[in-house]
PDB file of C-alpha atoms in Angstrom:
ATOM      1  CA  UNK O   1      82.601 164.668  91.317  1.00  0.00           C
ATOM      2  CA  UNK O   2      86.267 165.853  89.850  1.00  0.00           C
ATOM      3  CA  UNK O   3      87.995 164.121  92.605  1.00  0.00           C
ATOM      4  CA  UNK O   4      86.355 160.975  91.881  1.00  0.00           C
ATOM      5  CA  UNK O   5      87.149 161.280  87.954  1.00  0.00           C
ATOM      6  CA  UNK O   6      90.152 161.877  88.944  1.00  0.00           C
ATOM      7  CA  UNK O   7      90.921 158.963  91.113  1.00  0.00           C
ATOM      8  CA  UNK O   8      89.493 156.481  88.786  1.00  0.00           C
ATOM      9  CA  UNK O   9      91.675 158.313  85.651  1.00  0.00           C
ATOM     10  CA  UNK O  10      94.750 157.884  88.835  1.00  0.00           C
ATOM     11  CA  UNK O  11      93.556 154.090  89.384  1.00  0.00           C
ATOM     12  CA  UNK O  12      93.495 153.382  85.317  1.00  0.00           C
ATOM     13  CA  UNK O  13      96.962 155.030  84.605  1.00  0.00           C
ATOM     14  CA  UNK O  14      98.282 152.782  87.831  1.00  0.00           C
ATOM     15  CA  UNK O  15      97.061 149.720  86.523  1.00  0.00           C
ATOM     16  CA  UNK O  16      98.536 150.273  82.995  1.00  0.00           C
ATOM     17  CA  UNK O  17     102.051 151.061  84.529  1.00  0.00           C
ATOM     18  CA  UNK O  18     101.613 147.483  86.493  1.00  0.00           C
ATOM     19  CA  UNK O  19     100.830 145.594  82.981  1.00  0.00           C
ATOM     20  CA  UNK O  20     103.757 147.390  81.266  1.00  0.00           C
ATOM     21  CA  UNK O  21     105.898 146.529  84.363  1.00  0.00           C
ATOM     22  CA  UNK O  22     104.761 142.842  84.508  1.00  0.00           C
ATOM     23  CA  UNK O  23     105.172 142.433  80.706  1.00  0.00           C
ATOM     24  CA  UNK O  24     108.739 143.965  81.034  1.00  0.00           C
ATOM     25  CA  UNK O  25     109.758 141.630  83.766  1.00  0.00           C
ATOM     26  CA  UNK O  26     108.873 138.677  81.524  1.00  0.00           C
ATOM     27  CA  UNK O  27     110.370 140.180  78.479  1.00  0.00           C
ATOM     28  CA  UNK O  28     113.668 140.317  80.660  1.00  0.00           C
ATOM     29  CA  UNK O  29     113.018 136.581  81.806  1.00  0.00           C
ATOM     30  CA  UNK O  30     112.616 135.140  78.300  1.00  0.00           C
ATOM     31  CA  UNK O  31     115.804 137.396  77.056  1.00  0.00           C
ATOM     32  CA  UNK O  32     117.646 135.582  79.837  1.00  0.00           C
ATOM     33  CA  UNK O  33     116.081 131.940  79.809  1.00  0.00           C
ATOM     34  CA  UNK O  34     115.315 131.627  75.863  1.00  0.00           C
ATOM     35  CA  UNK O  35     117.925 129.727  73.661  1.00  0.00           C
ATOM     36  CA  UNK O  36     120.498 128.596  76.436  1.00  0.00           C
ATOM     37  CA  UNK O  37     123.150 126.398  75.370  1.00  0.00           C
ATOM     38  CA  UNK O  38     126.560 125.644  75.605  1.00  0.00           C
ATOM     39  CA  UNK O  39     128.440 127.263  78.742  1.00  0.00           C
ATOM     40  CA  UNK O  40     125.626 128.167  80.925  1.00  0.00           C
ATOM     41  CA  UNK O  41     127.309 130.578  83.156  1.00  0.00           C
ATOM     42  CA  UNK O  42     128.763 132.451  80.320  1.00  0.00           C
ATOM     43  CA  UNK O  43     125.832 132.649  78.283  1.00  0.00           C
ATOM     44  CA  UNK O  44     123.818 134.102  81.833  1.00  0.00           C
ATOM     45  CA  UNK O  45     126.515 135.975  81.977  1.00  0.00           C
ATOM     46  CA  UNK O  46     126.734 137.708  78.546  1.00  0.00           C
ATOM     47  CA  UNK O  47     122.653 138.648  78.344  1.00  0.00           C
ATOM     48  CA  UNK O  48     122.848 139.376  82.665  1.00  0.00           C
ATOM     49  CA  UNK O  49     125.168 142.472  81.334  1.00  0.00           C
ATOM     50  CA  UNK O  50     123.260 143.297  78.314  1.00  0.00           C
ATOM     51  CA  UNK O  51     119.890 143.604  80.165  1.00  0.00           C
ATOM     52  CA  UNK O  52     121.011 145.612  82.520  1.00  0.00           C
ATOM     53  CA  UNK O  53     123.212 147.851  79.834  1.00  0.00           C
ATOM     54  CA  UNK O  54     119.651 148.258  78.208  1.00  0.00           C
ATOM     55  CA  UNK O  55     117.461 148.900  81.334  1.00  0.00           C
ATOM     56  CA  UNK O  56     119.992 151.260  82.567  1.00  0.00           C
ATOM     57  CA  UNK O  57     119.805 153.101  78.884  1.00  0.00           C
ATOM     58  CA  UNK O  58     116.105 153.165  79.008  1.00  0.00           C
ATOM     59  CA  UNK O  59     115.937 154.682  82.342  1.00  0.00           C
ATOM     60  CA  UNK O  60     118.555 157.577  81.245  1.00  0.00           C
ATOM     61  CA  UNK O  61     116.664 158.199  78.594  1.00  0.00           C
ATOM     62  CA  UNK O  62     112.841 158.511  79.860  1.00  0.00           C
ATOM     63  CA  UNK O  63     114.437 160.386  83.139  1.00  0.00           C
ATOM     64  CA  UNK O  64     115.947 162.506  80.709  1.00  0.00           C
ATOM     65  CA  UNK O  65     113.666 163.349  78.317  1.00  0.00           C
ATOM     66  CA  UNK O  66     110.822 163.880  80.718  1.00  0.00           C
ATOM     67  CA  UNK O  67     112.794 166.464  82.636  1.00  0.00           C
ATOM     68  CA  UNK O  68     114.320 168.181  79.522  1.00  0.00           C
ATOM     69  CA  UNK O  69     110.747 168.710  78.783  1.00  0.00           C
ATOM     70  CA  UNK O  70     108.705 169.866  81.538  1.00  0.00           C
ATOM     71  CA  UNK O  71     111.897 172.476  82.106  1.00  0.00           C
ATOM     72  CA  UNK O  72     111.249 173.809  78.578  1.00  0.00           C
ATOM     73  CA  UNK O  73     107.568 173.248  78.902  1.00  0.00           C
ATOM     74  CA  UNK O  74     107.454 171.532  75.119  1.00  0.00           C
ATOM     75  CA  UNK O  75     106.779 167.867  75.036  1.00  0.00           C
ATOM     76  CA  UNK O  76     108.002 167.770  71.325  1.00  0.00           C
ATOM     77  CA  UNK O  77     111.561 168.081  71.592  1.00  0.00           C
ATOM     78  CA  UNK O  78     113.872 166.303  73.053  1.00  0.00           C
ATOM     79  CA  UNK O  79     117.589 166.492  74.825  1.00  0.00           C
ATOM     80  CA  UNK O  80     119.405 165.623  71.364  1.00  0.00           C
ATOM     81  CA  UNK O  81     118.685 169.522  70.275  1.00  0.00           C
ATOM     82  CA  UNK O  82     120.910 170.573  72.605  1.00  0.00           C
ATOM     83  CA  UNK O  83     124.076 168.893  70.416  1.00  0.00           C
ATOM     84  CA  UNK O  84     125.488 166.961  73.387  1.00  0.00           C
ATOM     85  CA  UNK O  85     125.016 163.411  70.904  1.00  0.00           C
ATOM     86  CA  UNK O  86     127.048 165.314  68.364  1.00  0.00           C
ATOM     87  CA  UNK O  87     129.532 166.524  70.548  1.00  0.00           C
ATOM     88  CA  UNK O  88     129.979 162.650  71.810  1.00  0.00           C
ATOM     89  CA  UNK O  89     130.344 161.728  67.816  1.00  0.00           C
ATOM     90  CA  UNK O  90     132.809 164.917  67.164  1.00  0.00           C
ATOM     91  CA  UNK O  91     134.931 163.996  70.298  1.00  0.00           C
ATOM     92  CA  UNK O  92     135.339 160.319  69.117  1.00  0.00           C
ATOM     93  CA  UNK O  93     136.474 161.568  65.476  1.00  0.00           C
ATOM     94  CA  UNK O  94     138.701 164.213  66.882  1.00  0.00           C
ATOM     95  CA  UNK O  95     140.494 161.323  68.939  1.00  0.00           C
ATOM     96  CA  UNK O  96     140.937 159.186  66.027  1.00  0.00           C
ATOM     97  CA  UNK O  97     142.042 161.164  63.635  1.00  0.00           C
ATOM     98  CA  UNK O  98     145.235 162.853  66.535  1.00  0.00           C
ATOM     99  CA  UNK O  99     145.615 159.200  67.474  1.00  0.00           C
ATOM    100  CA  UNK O 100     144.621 156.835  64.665  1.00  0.00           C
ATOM    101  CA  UNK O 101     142.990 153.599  64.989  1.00  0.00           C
ATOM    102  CA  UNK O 102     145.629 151.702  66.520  1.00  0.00           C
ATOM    103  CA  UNK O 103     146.159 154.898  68.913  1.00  0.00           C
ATOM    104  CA  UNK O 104     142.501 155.209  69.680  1.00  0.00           C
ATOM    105  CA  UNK O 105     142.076 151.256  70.288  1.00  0.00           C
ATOM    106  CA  UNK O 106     144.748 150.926  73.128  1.00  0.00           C
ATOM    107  CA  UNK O 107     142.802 154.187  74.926  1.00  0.00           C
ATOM    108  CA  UNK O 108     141.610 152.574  78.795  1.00  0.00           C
ATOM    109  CA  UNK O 109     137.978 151.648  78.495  1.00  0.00           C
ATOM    110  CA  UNK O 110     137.470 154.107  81.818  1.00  0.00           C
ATOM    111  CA  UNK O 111     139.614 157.258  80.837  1.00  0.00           C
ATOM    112  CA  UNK O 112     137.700 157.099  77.545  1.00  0.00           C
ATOM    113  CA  UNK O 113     134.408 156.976  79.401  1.00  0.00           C
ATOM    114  CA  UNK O 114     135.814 159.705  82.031  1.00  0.00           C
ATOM    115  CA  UNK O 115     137.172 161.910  79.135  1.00  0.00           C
ATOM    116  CA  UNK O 116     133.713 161.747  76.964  1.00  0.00           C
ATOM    117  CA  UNK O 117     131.351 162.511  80.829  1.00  0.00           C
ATOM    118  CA  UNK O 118     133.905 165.497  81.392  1.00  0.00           C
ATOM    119  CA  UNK O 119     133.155 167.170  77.999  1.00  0.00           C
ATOM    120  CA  UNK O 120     129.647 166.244  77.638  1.00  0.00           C
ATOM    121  CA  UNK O 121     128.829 167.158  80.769  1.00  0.00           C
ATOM    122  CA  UNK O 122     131.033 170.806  80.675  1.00  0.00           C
ATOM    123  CA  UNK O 123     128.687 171.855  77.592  1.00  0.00           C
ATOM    124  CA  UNK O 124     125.830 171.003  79.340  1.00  0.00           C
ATOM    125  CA  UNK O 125     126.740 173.265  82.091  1.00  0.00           C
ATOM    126  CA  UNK O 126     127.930 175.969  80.051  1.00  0.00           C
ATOM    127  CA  UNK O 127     124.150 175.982  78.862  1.00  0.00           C
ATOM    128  CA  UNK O 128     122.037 175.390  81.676  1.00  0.00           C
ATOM    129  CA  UNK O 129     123.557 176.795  84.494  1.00  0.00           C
ATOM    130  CA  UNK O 130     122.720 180.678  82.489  1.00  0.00           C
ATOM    131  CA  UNK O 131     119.173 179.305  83.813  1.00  0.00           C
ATOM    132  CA  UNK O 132     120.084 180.431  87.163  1.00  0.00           C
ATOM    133  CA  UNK O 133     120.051 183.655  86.293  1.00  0.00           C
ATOM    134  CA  UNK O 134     116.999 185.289  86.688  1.00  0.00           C
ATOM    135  CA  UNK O 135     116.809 187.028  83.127  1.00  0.00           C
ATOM    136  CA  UNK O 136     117.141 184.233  81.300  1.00  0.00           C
ATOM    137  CA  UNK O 137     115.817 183.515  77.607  1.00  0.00           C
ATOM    138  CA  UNK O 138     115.201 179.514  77.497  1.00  0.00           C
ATOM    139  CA  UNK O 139     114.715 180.414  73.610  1.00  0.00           C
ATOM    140  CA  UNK O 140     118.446 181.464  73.122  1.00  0.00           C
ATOM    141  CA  UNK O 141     119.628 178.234  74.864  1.00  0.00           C
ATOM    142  CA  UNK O 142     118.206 176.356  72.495  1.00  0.00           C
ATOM    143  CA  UNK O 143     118.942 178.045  69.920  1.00  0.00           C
ATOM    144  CA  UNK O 144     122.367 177.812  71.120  1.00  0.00           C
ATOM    145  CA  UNK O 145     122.141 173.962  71.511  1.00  0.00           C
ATOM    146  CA  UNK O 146     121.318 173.671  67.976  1.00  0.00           C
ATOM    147  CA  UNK O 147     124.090 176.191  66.463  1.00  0.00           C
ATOM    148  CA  UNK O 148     126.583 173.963  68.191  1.00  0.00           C
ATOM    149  CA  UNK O 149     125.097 170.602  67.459  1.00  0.00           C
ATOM    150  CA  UNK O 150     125.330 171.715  63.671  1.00  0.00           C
ATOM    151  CA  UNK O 151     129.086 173.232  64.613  1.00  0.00           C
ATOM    152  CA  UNK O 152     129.902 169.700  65.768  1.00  0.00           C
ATOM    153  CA  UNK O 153     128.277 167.955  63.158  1.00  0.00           C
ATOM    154  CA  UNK O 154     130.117 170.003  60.469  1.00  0.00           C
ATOM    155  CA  UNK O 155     133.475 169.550  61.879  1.00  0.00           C
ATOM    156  CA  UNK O 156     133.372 166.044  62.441  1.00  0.00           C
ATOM    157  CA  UNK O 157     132.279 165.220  58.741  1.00  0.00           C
ATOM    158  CA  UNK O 158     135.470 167.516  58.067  1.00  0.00           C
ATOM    159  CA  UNK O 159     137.673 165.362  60.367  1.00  0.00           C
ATOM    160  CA  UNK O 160     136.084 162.134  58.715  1.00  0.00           C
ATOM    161  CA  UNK O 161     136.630 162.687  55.256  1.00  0.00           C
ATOM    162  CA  UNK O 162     140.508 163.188  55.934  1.00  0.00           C
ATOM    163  CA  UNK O 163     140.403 160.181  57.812  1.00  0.00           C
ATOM    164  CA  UNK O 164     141.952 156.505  56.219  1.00  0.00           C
ATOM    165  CA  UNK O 165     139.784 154.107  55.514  1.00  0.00           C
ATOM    166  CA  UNK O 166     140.752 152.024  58.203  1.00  0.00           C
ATOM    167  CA  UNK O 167     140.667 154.342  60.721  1.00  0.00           C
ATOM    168  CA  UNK O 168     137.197 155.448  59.056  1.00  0.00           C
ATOM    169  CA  UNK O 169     136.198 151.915  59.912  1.00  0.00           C
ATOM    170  CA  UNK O 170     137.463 152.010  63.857  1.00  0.00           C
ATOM    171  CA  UNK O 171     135.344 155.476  64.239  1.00  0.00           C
ATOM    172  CA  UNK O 172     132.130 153.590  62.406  1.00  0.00           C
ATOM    173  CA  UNK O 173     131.716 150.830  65.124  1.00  0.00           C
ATOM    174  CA  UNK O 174     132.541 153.532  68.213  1.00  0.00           C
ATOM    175  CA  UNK O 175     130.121 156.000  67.199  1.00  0.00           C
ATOM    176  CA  UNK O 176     126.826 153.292  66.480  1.00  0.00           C
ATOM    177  CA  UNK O 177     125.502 152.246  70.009  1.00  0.00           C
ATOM    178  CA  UNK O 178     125.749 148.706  70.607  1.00  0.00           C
ATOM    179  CA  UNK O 179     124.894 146.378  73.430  1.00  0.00           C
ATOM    180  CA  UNK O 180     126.803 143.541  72.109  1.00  0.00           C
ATOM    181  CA  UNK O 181     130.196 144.883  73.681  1.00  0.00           C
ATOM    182  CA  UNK O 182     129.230 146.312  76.963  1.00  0.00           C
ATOM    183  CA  UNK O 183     132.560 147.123  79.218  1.00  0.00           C
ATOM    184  CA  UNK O 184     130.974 145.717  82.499  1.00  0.00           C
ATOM    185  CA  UNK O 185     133.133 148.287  84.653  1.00  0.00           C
ATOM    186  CA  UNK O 186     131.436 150.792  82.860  1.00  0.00           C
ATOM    187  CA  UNK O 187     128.511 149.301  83.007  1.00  0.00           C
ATOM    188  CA  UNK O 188     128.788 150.132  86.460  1.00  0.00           C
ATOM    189  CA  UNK O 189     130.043 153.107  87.030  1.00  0.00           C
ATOM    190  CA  UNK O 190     127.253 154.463  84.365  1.00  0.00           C
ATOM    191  CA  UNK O 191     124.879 153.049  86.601  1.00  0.00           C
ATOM    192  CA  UNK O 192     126.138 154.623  89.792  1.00  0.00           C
ATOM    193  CA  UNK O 193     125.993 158.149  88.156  1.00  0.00           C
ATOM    194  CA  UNK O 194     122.561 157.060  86.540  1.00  0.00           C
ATOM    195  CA  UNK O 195     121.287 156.634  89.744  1.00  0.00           C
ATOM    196  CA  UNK O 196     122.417 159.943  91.322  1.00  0.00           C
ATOM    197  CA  UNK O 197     121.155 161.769  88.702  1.00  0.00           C
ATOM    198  CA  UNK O 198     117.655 159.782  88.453  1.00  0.00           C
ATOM    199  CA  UNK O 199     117.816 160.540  92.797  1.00  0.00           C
ATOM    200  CA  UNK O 200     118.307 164.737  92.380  1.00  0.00           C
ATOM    201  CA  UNK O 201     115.764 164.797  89.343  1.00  0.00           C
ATOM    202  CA  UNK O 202     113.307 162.591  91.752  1.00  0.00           C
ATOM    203  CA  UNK O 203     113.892 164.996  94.818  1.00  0.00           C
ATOM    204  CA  UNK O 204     112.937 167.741  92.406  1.00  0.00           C
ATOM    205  CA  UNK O 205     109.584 166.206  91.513  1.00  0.00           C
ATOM    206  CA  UNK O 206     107.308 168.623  92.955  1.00  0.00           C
ATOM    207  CA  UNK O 207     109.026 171.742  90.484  1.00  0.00           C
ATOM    208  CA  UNK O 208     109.638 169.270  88.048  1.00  0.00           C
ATOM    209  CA  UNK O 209     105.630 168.748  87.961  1.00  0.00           C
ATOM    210  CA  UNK O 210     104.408 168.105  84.061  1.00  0.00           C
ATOM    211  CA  UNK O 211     100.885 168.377  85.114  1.00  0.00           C
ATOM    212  CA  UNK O 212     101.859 172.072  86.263  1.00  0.00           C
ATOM    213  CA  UNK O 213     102.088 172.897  82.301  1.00  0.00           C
ATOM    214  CA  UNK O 214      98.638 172.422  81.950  1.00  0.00           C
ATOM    215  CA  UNK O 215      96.605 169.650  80.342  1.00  0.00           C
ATOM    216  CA  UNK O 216      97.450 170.470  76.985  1.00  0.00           C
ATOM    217  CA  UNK O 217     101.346 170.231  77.794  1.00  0.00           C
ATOM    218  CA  UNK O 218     100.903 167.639  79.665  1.00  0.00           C
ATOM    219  CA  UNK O 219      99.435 165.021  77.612  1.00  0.00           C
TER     220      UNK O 219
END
């Protein structure tokens, strides 16, 4: 009698991720099709890289988020506690106020990108890779996450109230996501790391099992 409730509750939660996939798809379409004038190809173009800038930032995200939380067993908080957003935001203020605006403007799209993965991705390591350790507290490295997100946080509103205006300005439209300027190279190379990372977190399903936490976690 379980398995049965269970394969109808497995045969309800299918269908449901087929009618949010099928209503996705057609969002997509209309964002593409909807309101075309003028240069065609350029216009296709223009929303081609935007919808995929915004499919590749919603996969990131859920991938990431799930995984942060079945590690930590919480389904409350998310990767953001661990201060890697406010490093990003303290890097980009650091680099404008050595450089200035003009300085931080003629910065290659890719060695900015490059430069901002390296650091981002050295705190992360410094934090998780303790986890390998077989005494570990998963407590402390949160904790730890949120001592240096506030670290960050508090140096870069240092750094941006010595700033000039105008530089103030070029650091405003860096930090605040957009996907109305989306460098198409690194649109690319985002989505080739994406996918590794979506490909090792996928291999590691069957430890990375949410349903393992128990039903309360779970849901």
């Amino acid at each position: 009698m379980t398995e049965v409730v269970m394969q109808r509750a497995l045969v309800r939660q299918e269908s449901r991720l087929a009618m949010m996939a099928a209503v996705a798809v057609l969002v997509g379409v209309a964002f593409m099709t909807i309101g075309l004038r003028g240069n065609l190809a350029l216009v296709i173009e223009l929303r081609a890289v935007r919808l995929a800038a915004m499919v590749l930032v919603g996969v990131a995200v859920a991938v990431s988020t799930v995984v942060f939380q079945t590690v930590c067993a919480n389904r409350i908080i998310t990767p953001s506690i661990m201060g890697l957003d406010a490093l990003y935001v303290f890097c980009q203020t650091a680099l404008v106020f050595a450089l200035s605006g003009f300085g931080f403007a003629g910065i290659d799209p890719r060695l900015h990108f490059l430069g901002n993965f390296t650091a981002m991705t050295s705190l992360a390591l410094a934090l998780f890779l303790p986890m390998l350790r077989r005494r570990f507290d998963l407590t402390l490295m949160l904790l730890t996450g949120v001592v240096l997100g506030v670290l960050f946080r508090s140096l870069t509103t240092l750094l941006a109230r010595l700033l000039d205006p105008n530089d103030f300005a070029v650091l405003q439209g860096t930090v605040f996501a957009s996907f109305n300027a989306v460098e198409p190279d690194l649109l690319l190379l985002a989505g080739v790391i994406t996918v590794a990372c979506v490909a090792i977190a996928w291999r590691a399903r069957h430890v990375l099992d949410v349903l393992a936490l128990g039903t309360d976690t779970a849901m």
